[in-house]
Amino acid sequence: MLQSCSSTKNASTGINGGRGTVTGTWVLNNIALEGLPDQAVQGLFGEKSYKCFQGSTWKLTNSGNGSYTLPSSSTCGEVMQTIFWSATPSEETFQFKKIFEGDKAKNVTEGYRLVLTQLSKGNMVLKSPIEFGGKTANIVLTFSPAAN
């Protein structure tokens, strides 16, 4: 007797592509808080305020090298940060670590792991889970492709 199984997980979660779909230049155009009051979020990814990421540009190359650039605003200075990233859409993960001058990605042991909840050529949604009040809350980051 032979059986065949196929996963319907990707179809139900909105993930329509592989790692190559993540590659490219993305603009973070919406940040939402799920289950978190605004004052509970002190910073994001080691930067001052999560609000500094609004409008940021993320460049993700196929090699895993990349960067994000935070735009200058009245409360945030412009920041360009080199990163090394990886994504496994089938496991709903996106992770990155900051790379500073002189660092080698293989030697950097700290980073950030996010949940990849939606992915297509026109949309990417990442969630950063946070423990709050005994429950898991999320910072939800919605990206669209940058205009070329």
Short mmCIF file of N, CA, C and O in Angstrom, two decimals:
data_model
loop_
_atom_site.label_atom_id
_atom_site.label_comp_id
_atom_site.label_asym_id
_atom_site.label_seq_id
_atom_site.Cartn_x
_atom_site.Cartn_y
_atom_site.Cartn_z
N MET A 1 0.84 -1.17 0.00
CA MET A 1 0.00 0.00 0.00
C MET A 1 0.89 1.25 0.00
O MET A 1 1.80 1.37 0.80
N LEU A 2 0.64 2.16 -0.88
CA LEU A 2 1.40 3.40 -0.97
C LEU A 2 0.52 4.58 -0.61
O LEU A 2 -0.64 4.62 -0.97
N GLN A 3 1.12 5.51 0.11
CA GLN A 3 0.39 6.72 0.44
C GLN A 3 1.22 7.91 0.03
O GLN A 3 2.45 7.86 0.04
N SER A 4 0.55 8.96 -0.29
CA SER A 4 1.24 10.19 -0.65
C SER A 4 0.64 11.33 0.15
O SER A 4 -0.57 11.40 0.31
N CYS A 5 1.51 12.17 0.65
CA CYS A 5 1.04 13.32 1.41
C CYS A 5 1.64 14.57 0.81
O CYS A 5 2.77 14.57 0.34
N SER A 6 0.89 15.62 0.86
CA SER A 6 1.46 16.92 0.47
C SER A 6 1.03 17.93 1.50
O SER A 6 -0.06 17.85 2.05
N SER A 7 1.90 18.85 1.74
CA SER A 7 1.62 19.87 2.74
C SER A 7 0.74 20.96 2.16
O SER A 7 0.99 21.47 1.08
N THR A 8 -0.30 21.32 2.90
CA THR A 8 -1.14 22.45 2.48
C THR A 8 -0.80 23.67 3.31
O THR A 8 -1.43 24.70 3.19
N LYS A 9 0.20 23.53 4.15
CA LYS A 9 0.58 24.62 5.05
C LYS A 9 0.86 25.92 4.30
O LYS A 9 0.36 26.97 4.65
N ASN A 10 1.67 25.87 3.25
CA ASN A 10 2.02 27.08 2.53
C ASN A 10 0.81 27.74 1.89
O ASN A 10 0.68 28.95 1.90
N ALA A 11 -0.10 26.96 1.36
CA ALA A 11 -1.28 27.54 0.74
C ALA A 11 -2.14 28.27 1.77
O ALA A 11 -2.70 29.31 1.49
N SER A 12 -2.22 27.74 2.96
CA SER A 12 -3.08 28.36 3.97
C SER A 12 -2.41 29.53 4.68
O SER A 12 -3.08 30.36 5.26
N THR A 13 -1.09 29.63 4.60
CA THR A 13 -0.42 30.72 5.31
C THR A 13 -0.09 31.90 4.43
O THR A 13 0.35 32.92 4.92
N GLY A 14 -0.29 31.79 3.14
CA GLY A 14 0.00 32.91 2.26
C GLY A 14 1.44 32.97 1.80
O GLY A 14 1.90 34.01 1.36
N ILE A 15 2.17 31.87 1.92
CA ILE A 15 3.56 31.86 1.48
C ILE A 15 3.60 31.27 0.08
O ILE A 15 3.31 30.10 -0.13
N ASN A 16 3.90 32.13 -0.89
CA ASN A 16 3.85 31.74 -2.30
C ASN A 16 5.21 31.84 -2.95
O ASN A 16 5.36 32.47 -3.97
N GLY A 17 6.21 31.27 -2.36
CA GLY A 17 7.51 31.34 -3.00
C GLY A 17 8.58 30.79 -2.09
O GLY A 17 8.34 30.52 -0.93
N GLY A 18 9.73 30.67 -2.65
CA GLY A 18 10.86 30.18 -1.90
C GLY A 18 11.77 31.33 -1.49
O GLY A 18 11.40 32.51 -1.57
N ARG A 19 12.97 30.98 -1.11
CA ARG A 19 13.95 31.95 -0.66
C ARG A 19 14.19 33.03 -1.72
O ARG A 19 14.38 34.19 -1.41
N GLY A 20 14.16 32.63 -2.99
CA GLY A 20 14.38 33.57 -4.08
C GLY A 20 13.33 34.68 -4.13
O GLY A 20 13.61 35.78 -4.61
N THR A 21 12.13 34.40 -3.64
CA THR A 21 11.09 35.41 -3.62
C THR A 21 11.42 36.49 -2.59
O THR A 21 11.03 37.65 -2.73
N VAL A 22 12.15 36.12 -1.54
CA VAL A 22 12.54 37.08 -0.50
C VAL A 22 13.64 38.01 -1.02
O VAL A 22 13.71 39.18 -0.66
N THR A 23 14.49 37.48 -1.90
CA THR A 23 15.61 38.26 -2.44
C THR A 23 15.08 39.48 -3.19
O THR A 23 14.12 39.40 -3.94
N GLY A 24 15.73 40.61 -2.95
CA GLY A 24 15.33 41.85 -3.63
C GLY A 24 15.40 43.03 -2.68
O GLY A 24 15.97 42.94 -1.59
N THR A 25 14.81 44.13 -3.09
CA THR A 25 14.77 45.33 -2.27
C THR A 25 13.34 45.57 -1.84
O THR A 25 12.42 45.63 -2.67
N TRP A 26 13.13 45.68 -0.54
CA TRP A 26 11.81 45.81 0.07
C TRP A 26 11.73 47.10 0.87
O TRP A 26 12.72 47.54 1.46
N VAL A 27 10.54 47.68 0.92
CA VAL A 27 10.29 48.85 1.76
C VAL A 27 9.32 48.43 2.86
O VAL A 27 8.26 47.83 2.58
N LEU A 28 9.68 48.74 4.10
CA LEU A 28 8.82 48.45 5.24
C LEU A 28 7.80 49.58 5.34
O LEU A 28 8.13 50.68 5.76
N ASN A 29 6.57 49.31 4.89
CA ASN A 29 5.60 50.40 4.83
C ASN A 29 4.53 50.36 5.91
O ASN A 29 3.74 51.28 6.00
N ASN A 30 4.52 49.34 6.75
CA ASN A 30 3.56 49.34 7.85
C ASN A 30 4.11 48.52 9.02
O ASN A 30 4.63 47.43 8.82
N ILE A 31 3.96 49.07 10.21
CA ILE A 31 4.35 48.38 11.43
C ILE A 31 3.13 48.40 12.35
O ILE A 31 2.60 49.47 12.65
N ALA A 32 2.68 47.23 12.76
CA ALA A 32 1.51 47.14 13.63
C ALA A 32 1.87 46.35 14.88
O ALA A 32 2.77 45.50 14.85
N LEU A 33 1.19 46.64 15.95
CA LEU A 33 1.40 45.92 17.21
C LEU A 33 0.18 45.04 17.47
O LEU A 33 -0.94 45.53 17.48
N GLU A 34 0.41 43.74 17.67
CA GLU A 34 -0.65 42.79 18.00
C GLU A 34 -0.50 42.40 19.46
O GLU A 34 0.49 41.77 19.83
N GLY A 35 -1.45 42.81 20.29
CA GLY A 35 -1.42 42.43 21.69
C GLY A 35 -0.41 43.20 22.52
O GLY A 35 -0.03 42.75 23.60
N LEU A 36 0.04 44.33 22.01
CA LEU A 36 1.04 45.15 22.70
C LEU A 36 0.59 46.60 22.73
O LEU A 36 0.24 47.15 21.69
N PRO A 37 0.65 47.25 23.90
CA PRO A 37 0.46 48.70 23.91
C PRO A 37 1.74 49.37 23.41
O PRO A 37 2.84 48.83 23.56
N ASP A 38 1.60 50.52 22.80
CA ASP A 38 2.73 51.23 22.21
C ASP A 38 3.89 51.41 23.18
O ASP A 38 5.04 51.19 22.84
N GLN A 39 3.58 51.78 24.43
CA GLN A 39 4.64 52.06 25.41
C GLN A 39 5.39 50.81 25.85
O GLN A 39 6.45 50.91 26.45
N ALA A 40 4.89 49.62 25.51
CA ALA A 40 5.56 48.38 25.91
C ALA A 40 6.75 48.06 24.99
O ALA A 40 7.59 47.24 25.33
N VAL A 41 6.82 48.69 23.84
CA VAL A 41 7.87 48.40 22.87
C VAL A 41 8.94 49.49 22.97
O VAL A 41 8.74 50.61 22.54
N GLN A 42 10.07 49.13 23.56
CA GLN A 42 11.14 50.10 23.76
C GLN A 42 11.96 50.32 22.50
O GLN A 42 12.34 51.44 22.18
N GLY A 43 12.28 49.27 21.79
CA GLY A 43 13.10 49.37 20.59
C GLY A 43 12.85 48.15 19.72
O GLY A 43 12.07 47.27 20.07
N LEU A 44 13.51 48.12 18.59
CA LEU A 44 13.36 46.99 17.68
C LEU A 44 14.71 46.71 17.04
O LEU A 44 15.36 47.63 16.53
N PHE A 45 15.16 45.47 17.09
CA PHE A 45 16.42 45.03 16.49
C PHE A 45 17.60 45.89 16.97
O PHE A 45 18.52 46.19 16.22
N GLY A 46 17.55 46.30 18.24
CA GLY A 46 18.66 47.05 18.81
C GLY A 46 18.68 48.53 18.44
O GLY A 46 19.61 49.23 18.79
N GLU A 47 17.66 49.00 17.73
CA GLU A 47 17.58 50.41 17.38
C GLU A 47 16.66 51.10 18.39
O GLU A 47 15.93 50.45 19.13
N LYS A 48 16.69 52.43 18.40
CA LYS A 48 15.96 53.21 19.41
C LYS A 48 14.47 52.88 19.47
O LYS A 48 13.97 52.46 20.49
N SER A 49 13.76 53.11 18.40
CA SER A 49 12.32 52.94 18.41
C SER A 49 11.88 52.12 17.21
O SER A 49 12.46 52.26 16.13
N TYR A 50 10.87 51.30 17.40
CA TYR A 50 10.36 50.56 16.25
C TYR A 50 9.83 51.51 15.19
O TYR A 50 9.85 51.21 13.99
N LYS A 51 9.41 52.70 15.59
CA LYS A 51 8.88 53.68 14.64
C LYS A 51 9.96 54.16 13.67
O LYS A 51 9.65 54.61 12.57
N CYS A 52 11.23 54.04 14.06
CA CYS A 52 12.33 54.44 13.17
C CYS A 52 12.38 53.55 11.92
O CYS A 52 12.97 53.94 10.91
N PHE A 53 11.80 52.36 11.99
CA PHE A 53 11.83 51.43 10.86
C PHE A 53 10.78 51.75 9.80
O PHE A 53 10.84 51.23 8.70
N GLN A 54 9.80 52.58 10.14
CA GLN A 54 8.76 52.94 9.17
C GLN A 54 9.43 53.57 7.94
O GLN A 54 10.19 54.51 8.06
N GLY A 55 9.18 53.01 6.76
CA GLY A 55 9.77 53.52 5.53
C GLY A 55 11.18 53.05 5.27
O GLY A 55 11.81 53.49 4.30
N SER A 56 11.70 52.13 6.09
CA SER A 56 13.07 51.64 5.88
C SER A 56 13.15 50.79 4.62
O SER A 56 12.17 50.20 4.18
N THR A 57 14.34 50.74 4.05
CA THR A 57 14.60 49.96 2.84
C THR A 57 15.51 48.80 3.20
O THR A 57 16.57 49.00 3.81
N TRP A 58 15.11 47.59 2.83
CA TRP A 58 15.86 46.38 3.10
C TRP A 58 16.34 45.80 1.77
O TRP A 58 15.52 45.47 0.91
N LYS A 59 17.66 45.67 1.62
CA LYS A 59 18.24 45.08 0.42
C LYS A 59 18.75 43.68 0.79
O LYS A 59 19.63 43.55 1.64
N LEU A 60 18.17 42.69 0.15
CA LEU A 60 18.47 41.30 0.46
C LEU A 60 18.99 40.61 -0.79
O LEU A 60 18.23 40.37 -1.73
N THR A 61 20.29 40.33 -0.82
CA THR A 61 20.88 39.71 -2.01
C THR A 61 20.78 38.19 -1.91
O THR A 61 20.61 37.63 -0.82
N ASN A 62 20.93 37.54 -3.04
CA ASN A 62 20.84 36.09 -3.08
C ASN A 62 21.93 35.40 -2.27
O ASN A 62 21.77 34.27 -1.83
N SER A 63 23.06 36.08 -2.05
CA SER A 63 24.17 35.48 -1.31
C SER A 63 23.94 35.46 0.20
O SER A 63 24.70 34.85 0.93
N GLY A 64 22.89 36.17 0.67
CA GLY A 64 22.64 36.27 2.10
C GLY A 64 23.14 37.58 2.69
O GLY A 64 22.82 37.92 3.81
N ASN A 65 23.95 38.30 1.92
CA ASN A 65 24.37 39.61 2.37
C ASN A 65 23.21 40.58 2.18
O ASN A 65 22.37 40.39 1.32
N GLY A 66 23.20 41.63 2.97
CA GLY A 66 22.13 42.60 2.82
C GLY A 66 22.35 43.79 3.72
O GLY A 66 23.40 43.93 4.37
N SER A 67 21.34 44.64 3.75
CA SER A 67 21.40 45.81 4.61
C SER A 67 20.00 46.35 4.80
O SER A 67 19.08 46.02 4.05
N TYR A 68 19.84 47.14 5.86
CA TYR A 68 18.64 47.95 5.96
C TYR A 68 19.07 49.38 6.20
O TYR A 68 20.10 49.64 6.81
N THR A 69 18.27 50.31 5.68
CA THR A 69 18.53 51.72 5.85
C THR A 69 17.29 52.35 6.46
O THR A 69 16.20 52.26 5.89
N LEU A 70 17.47 52.95 7.63
CA LEU A 70 16.38 53.66 8.29
C LEU A 70 16.40 55.10 7.80
O LEU A 70 17.46 55.73 7.77
N PRO A 71 15.24 55.61 7.42
CA PRO A 71 15.21 56.99 6.94
C PRO A 71 15.39 57.98 8.08
O PRO A 71 15.04 57.70 9.22
N SER A 72 15.92 59.14 7.76
CA SER A 72 16.07 60.20 8.76
C SER A 72 14.70 60.84 8.99
O SER A 72 13.95 61.08 8.06
N SER A 73 14.37 61.06 10.27
CA SER A 73 13.11 61.72 10.61
C SER A 73 13.38 62.64 11.80
O SER A 73 14.50 62.74 12.28
N SER A 74 12.34 63.28 12.29
CA SER A 74 12.52 64.22 13.40
C SER A 74 12.97 63.52 14.68
O SER A 74 13.61 64.12 15.53
N THR A 75 12.66 62.23 14.82
CA THR A 75 13.04 61.50 16.03
C THR A 75 14.15 60.48 15.81
O THR A 75 14.73 59.99 16.77
N CYS A 76 14.45 60.16 14.57
CA CYS A 76 15.42 59.11 14.28
C CYS A 76 16.44 59.61 13.26
O CYS A 76 16.06 60.21 12.26
N GLY A 77 17.68 59.31 13.50
CA GLY A 77 18.71 59.62 12.51
C GLY A 77 18.78 58.53 11.47
O GLY A 77 18.40 57.39 11.72
N GLU A 78 19.30 58.86 10.29
CA GLU A 78 19.46 57.85 9.25
C GLU A 78 20.50 56.83 9.70
O GLU A 78 21.55 57.19 10.24
N VAL A 79 20.18 55.57 9.51
CA VAL A 79 21.07 54.47 9.89
C VAL A 79 21.13 53.50 8.73
O VAL A 79 20.10 53.14 8.16
N MET A 80 22.33 53.06 8.37
CA MET A 80 22.49 51.98 7.40
C MET A 80 23.21 50.86 8.13
O MET A 80 24.28 51.06 8.69
N GLN A 81 22.59 49.70 8.18
CA GLN A 81 23.14 48.55 8.90
C GLN A 81 23.33 47.38 7.95
O GLN A 81 22.38 46.95 7.29
N THR A 82 24.54 46.84 7.90
CA THR A 82 24.82 45.64 7.12
C THR A 82 24.30 44.43 7.90
O THR A 82 24.45 44.37 9.12
N ILE A 83 23.69 43.50 7.17
CA ILE A 83 23.16 42.29 7.81
C ILE A 83 23.56 41.06 6.98
O ILE A 83 23.95 41.18 5.83
N PHE A 84 23.43 39.91 7.60
CA PHE A 84 23.50 38.63 6.90
C PHE A 84 22.18 37.95 7.21
O PHE A 84 21.80 37.82 8.38
N TRP A 85 21.45 37.53 6.18
CA TRP A 85 20.10 37.03 6.38
C TRP A 85 19.93 35.63 5.77
O TRP A 85 20.69 35.20 4.93
N SER A 86 18.89 34.97 6.23
CA SER A 86 18.47 33.72 5.61
C SER A 86 16.96 33.60 5.79
O SER A 86 16.38 34.20 6.71
N ALA A 87 16.35 32.86 4.91
CA ALA A 87 14.91 32.65 4.99
C ALA A 87 14.61 31.22 4.57
O ALA A 87 15.24 30.69 3.66
N THR A 88 13.68 30.62 5.28
CA THR A 88 13.19 29.30 4.93
C THR A 88 11.67 29.38 4.90
O THR A 88 11.00 29.13 5.92
N PRO A 89 11.11 29.81 3.76
CA PRO A 89 9.66 29.98 3.69
C PRO A 89 8.87 28.74 4.08
O PRO A 89 7.82 28.85 4.73
N SER A 90 9.37 27.55 3.74
CA SER A 90 8.64 26.32 4.08
C SER A 90 8.52 26.14 5.59
O SER A 90 7.61 25.48 6.07
N GLU A 91 9.44 26.74 6.35
CA GLU A 91 9.38 26.67 7.81
C GLU A 91 8.92 27.99 8.43
O GLU A 91 8.98 28.16 9.65
N GLU A 92 8.52 28.92 7.56
CA GLU A 92 8.01 30.22 7.99
C GLU A 92 9.03 31.00 8.83
O GLU A 92 8.68 31.65 9.81
N THR A 93 10.30 30.94 8.44
CA THR A 93 11.31 31.68 9.21
C THR A 93 12.09 32.65 8.33
O THR A 93 12.37 32.38 7.16
N PHE A 94 12.41 33.78 8.93
CA PHE A 94 13.31 34.77 8.36
C PHE A 94 14.21 35.18 9.51
O PHE A 94 13.73 35.48 10.60
N GLN A 95 15.50 35.13 9.30
CA GLN A 95 16.41 35.51 10.37
C GLN A 95 17.55 36.35 9.81
O GLN A 95 17.88 36.24 8.64
N PHE A 96 18.07 37.20 10.68
CA PHE A 96 19.21 38.00 10.27
C PHE A 96 20.06 38.34 11.47
O PHE A 96 19.62 38.28 12.61
N LYS A 97 21.31 38.67 11.18
CA LYS A 97 22.21 39.16 12.21
C LYS A 97 22.92 40.39 11.68
O LYS A 97 23.17 40.51 10.47
N LYS A 98 23.20 41.31 12.59
CA LYS A 98 23.89 42.53 12.22
C LYS A 98 25.37 42.23 12.04
O LYS A 98 25.97 41.51 12.85
N ILE A 99 25.96 42.80 11.01
CA ILE A 99 27.37 42.63 10.73
C ILE A 99 28.02 44.01 10.79
O ILE A 99 27.64 44.92 10.06
N PHE A 100 28.98 44.15 11.68
CA PHE A 100 29.69 45.41 11.83
C PHE A 100 31.06 45.29 11.16
O PHE A 100 31.53 44.19 10.89
N GLU A 101 31.69 46.42 10.89
CA GLU A 101 32.98 46.43 10.21
C GLU A 101 33.96 45.50 10.92
O GLU A 101 34.11 45.55 12.14
N GLY A 102 34.59 44.64 10.14
CA GLY A 102 35.55 43.69 10.69
C GLY A 102 34.93 42.36 11.09
O GLY A 102 35.65 41.39 11.34
N ASP A 103 33.60 42.28 11.18
CA ASP A 103 32.92 41.03 11.54
C ASP A 103 32.88 40.08 10.35
O ASP A 103 32.80 40.50 9.21
N LYS A 104 32.91 38.81 10.65
CA LYS A 104 32.61 37.77 9.67
C LYS A 104 31.29 37.16 10.12
O LYS A 104 31.11 36.85 11.30
N ALA A 105 30.36 37.00 9.18
CA ALA A 105 29.02 36.51 9.52
C ALA A 105 29.08 35.21 10.32
O ALA A 105 28.32 35.04 11.28
N LYS A 106 29.99 34.32 9.97
CA LYS A 106 30.06 33.02 10.66
C LYS A 106 30.46 33.16 12.13
O LYS A 106 30.21 32.27 12.92
N ASN A 107 31.08 34.28 12.49
CA ASN A 107 31.51 34.48 13.88
C ASN A 107 30.49 35.24 14.73
O ASN A 107 30.65 35.35 15.93
N VAL A 108 29.45 35.77 14.10
CA VAL A 108 28.42 36.51 14.84
C VAL A 108 27.37 35.50 15.30
O VAL A 108 26.77 34.80 14.49
N THR A 109 27.17 35.43 16.62
CA THR A 109 26.28 34.40 17.17
C THR A 109 24.92 34.94 17.58
O THR A 109 24.03 34.16 17.90
N GLU A 110 24.75 36.25 17.61
CA GLU A 110 23.46 36.81 18.02
C GLU A 110 22.74 37.38 16.82
O GLU A 110 23.36 37.95 15.92
N GLY A 111 21.42 37.22 16.82
CA GLY A 111 20.63 37.76 15.72
C GLY A 111 19.17 37.76 16.06
O GLY A 111 18.80 37.68 17.24
N TYR A 112 18.35 37.85 15.05
CA TYR A 112 16.91 37.99 15.22
C TYR A 112 16.20 36.96 14.34
O TYR A 112 16.54 36.80 13.18
N ARG A 113 15.22 36.28 14.93
CA ARG A 113 14.43 35.31 14.19
C ARG A 113 12.99 35.79 14.17
O ARG A 113 12.41 36.08 15.21
N LEU A 114 12.44 35.86 12.96
CA LEU A 114 11.07 36.33 12.79
C LEU A 114 10.25 35.23 12.12
O LEU A 114 10.79 34.32 11.51
N VAL A 115 8.94 35.38 12.24
CA VAL A 115 8.02 34.43 11.61
C VAL A 115 7.57 35.04 10.29
O VAL A 115 7.04 36.16 10.25
N LEU A 116 7.81 34.32 9.21
CA LEU A 116 7.40 34.74 7.88
C LEU A 116 5.97 34.27 7.66
O LEU A 116 5.73 33.07 7.53
N THR A 117 5.02 35.20 7.70
CA THR A 117 3.61 34.80 7.63
C THR A 117 2.99 34.97 6.25
O THR A 117 2.01 34.30 5.94
N GLN A 118 3.54 35.87 5.44
CA GLN A 118 3.04 36.04 4.07
C GLN A 118 4.22 36.35 3.16
O GLN A 118 5.12 37.09 3.54
N LEU A 119 4.18 35.77 1.97
CA LEU A 119 5.23 36.03 1.00
C LEU A 119 4.70 35.85 -0.40
O LEU A 119 4.10 34.82 -0.73
N SER A 120 4.89 36.87 -1.20
CA SER A 120 4.60 36.80 -2.64
C SER A 120 5.51 37.84 -3.29
O SER A 120 6.23 38.56 -2.60
N LYS A 121 5.46 37.95 -4.60
CA LYS A 121 6.30 38.93 -5.26
C LYS A 121 5.92 40.36 -4.88
O LYS A 121 6.72 41.28 -4.98
N GLY A 122 4.69 40.57 -4.41
CA GLY A 122 4.23 41.91 -4.09
C GLY A 122 4.04 42.20 -2.62
O GLY A 122 3.59 43.30 -2.26
N ASN A 123 4.39 41.25 -1.74
CA ASN A 123 4.08 41.44 -0.33
C ASN A 123 4.92 40.48 0.52
O ASN A 123 5.11 39.33 0.16
N MET A 124 5.39 41.00 1.65
CA MET A 124 6.06 40.14 2.62
C MET A 124 5.66 40.63 4.01
O MET A 124 5.73 41.83 4.28
N VAL A 125 5.25 39.71 4.86
CA VAL A 125 4.87 40.06 6.23
C VAL A 125 5.68 39.21 7.19
O VAL A 125 5.69 37.98 7.09
N LEU A 126 6.38 39.90 8.11
CA LEU A 126 7.17 39.25 9.14
C LEU A 126 6.60 39.62 10.49
O LEU A 126 6.17 40.76 10.70
N LYS A 127 6.62 38.68 11.42
CA LYS A 127 6.18 38.94 12.79
C LYS A 127 7.34 38.69 13.73
O LYS A 127 8.02 37.67 13.64
N SER A 128 7.55 39.65 14.65
CA SER A 128 8.56 39.51 15.68
C SER A 128 7.83 39.20 16.98
O SER A 128 7.21 40.09 17.58
N PRO A 129 7.83 37.94 17.42
CA PRO A 129 7.10 37.56 18.63
C PRO A 129 7.79 38.10 19.89
O PRO A 129 9.01 38.10 19.99
N ILE A 130 6.97 38.56 20.83
CA ILE A 130 7.45 39.11 22.09
C ILE A 130 6.56 38.59 23.21
O ILE A 130 5.33 38.58 23.06
N GLU A 131 7.18 38.17 24.31
CA GLU A 131 6.39 37.79 25.48
C GLU A 131 5.88 39.06 26.15
O GLU A 131 6.66 39.96 26.45
N PHE A 132 4.57 39.13 26.38
CA PHE A 132 4.00 40.29 27.06
C PHE A 132 2.78 39.84 27.86
O PHE A 132 1.86 39.27 27.30
N GLY A 133 2.81 40.10 29.14
CA GLY A 133 1.68 39.74 30.00
C GLY A 133 1.38 38.26 30.01
O GLY A 133 0.22 37.86 30.10
N GLY A 134 2.42 37.43 29.91
CA GLY A 134 2.22 35.99 29.93
C GLY A 134 1.73 35.41 28.62
O GLY A 134 1.43 34.23 28.53
N LYS A 135 1.63 36.23 27.58
CA LYS A 135 1.18 35.76 26.28
C LYS A 135 2.19 36.18 25.22
O LYS A 135 3.03 37.05 25.46
N THR A 136 2.07 35.58 24.05
CA THR A 136 2.92 35.99 22.94
C THR A 136 2.21 37.06 22.14
O THR A 136 1.09 36.87 21.67
N ALA A 137 2.86 38.20 22.03
CA ALA A 137 2.36 39.31 21.22
C ALA A 137 3.31 39.46 20.03
O ALA A 137 4.35 38.80 19.98
N ASN A 138 2.97 40.31 19.08
CA ASN A 138 3.79 40.44 17.88
C ASN A 138 3.95 41.88 17.44
O ASN A 138 3.02 42.68 17.55
N ILE A 139 5.13 42.17 16.91
CA ILE A 139 5.33 43.37 16.11
C ILE A 139 5.24 42.87 14.67
O ILE A 139 5.98 41.97 14.28
N VAL A 140 4.30 43.41 13.91
CA VAL A 140 4.03 42.93 12.56
C VAL A 140 4.61 43.92 11.55
O VAL A 140 4.26 45.10 11.56
N LEU A 141 5.49 43.43 10.70
CA LEU A 141 6.19 44.25 9.71
C LEU A 141 5.69 43.88 8.32
O LEU A 141 5.83 42.72 7.90
N THR A 142 5.11 44.83 7.60
CA THR A 142 4.58 44.57 6.26
C THR A 142 5.43 45.31 5.23
O THR A 142 5.60 46.53 5.31
N PHE A 143 5.97 44.55 4.29
CA PHE A 143 6.86 45.07 3.26
C PHE A 143 6.22 45.00 1.89
O PHE A 143 5.40 44.11 1.62
N SER A 144 6.63 45.91 1.02
CA SER A 144 6.30 45.81 -0.40
C SER A 144 7.59 45.99 -1.18
O SER A 144 8.55 46.57 -0.67
N PRO A 145 7.62 45.52 -2.42
CA PRO A 145 8.84 45.67 -3.21
C PRO A 145 9.13 47.17 -3.45
O PRO A 145 8.21 47.95 -3.65
N ALA A 146 10.41 47.51 -3.44
CA ALA A 146 10.80 48.90 -3.72
C ALA A 146 10.58 49.18 -5.21
O ALA A 146 10.79 48.30 -6.05
N ALA A 147 10.18 50.39 -5.50
CA ALA A 147 10.03 50.79 -6.91
C ALA A 147 11.43 50.93 -7.50
O ALA A 147 12.32 51.49 -6.89
N ASN A 148 11.61 50.38 -8.69
CA ASN A 148 12.94 50.44 -9.31
C ASN A 148 13.12 51.70 -10.10
O ASN A 148 12.32 52.23 -10.72
#
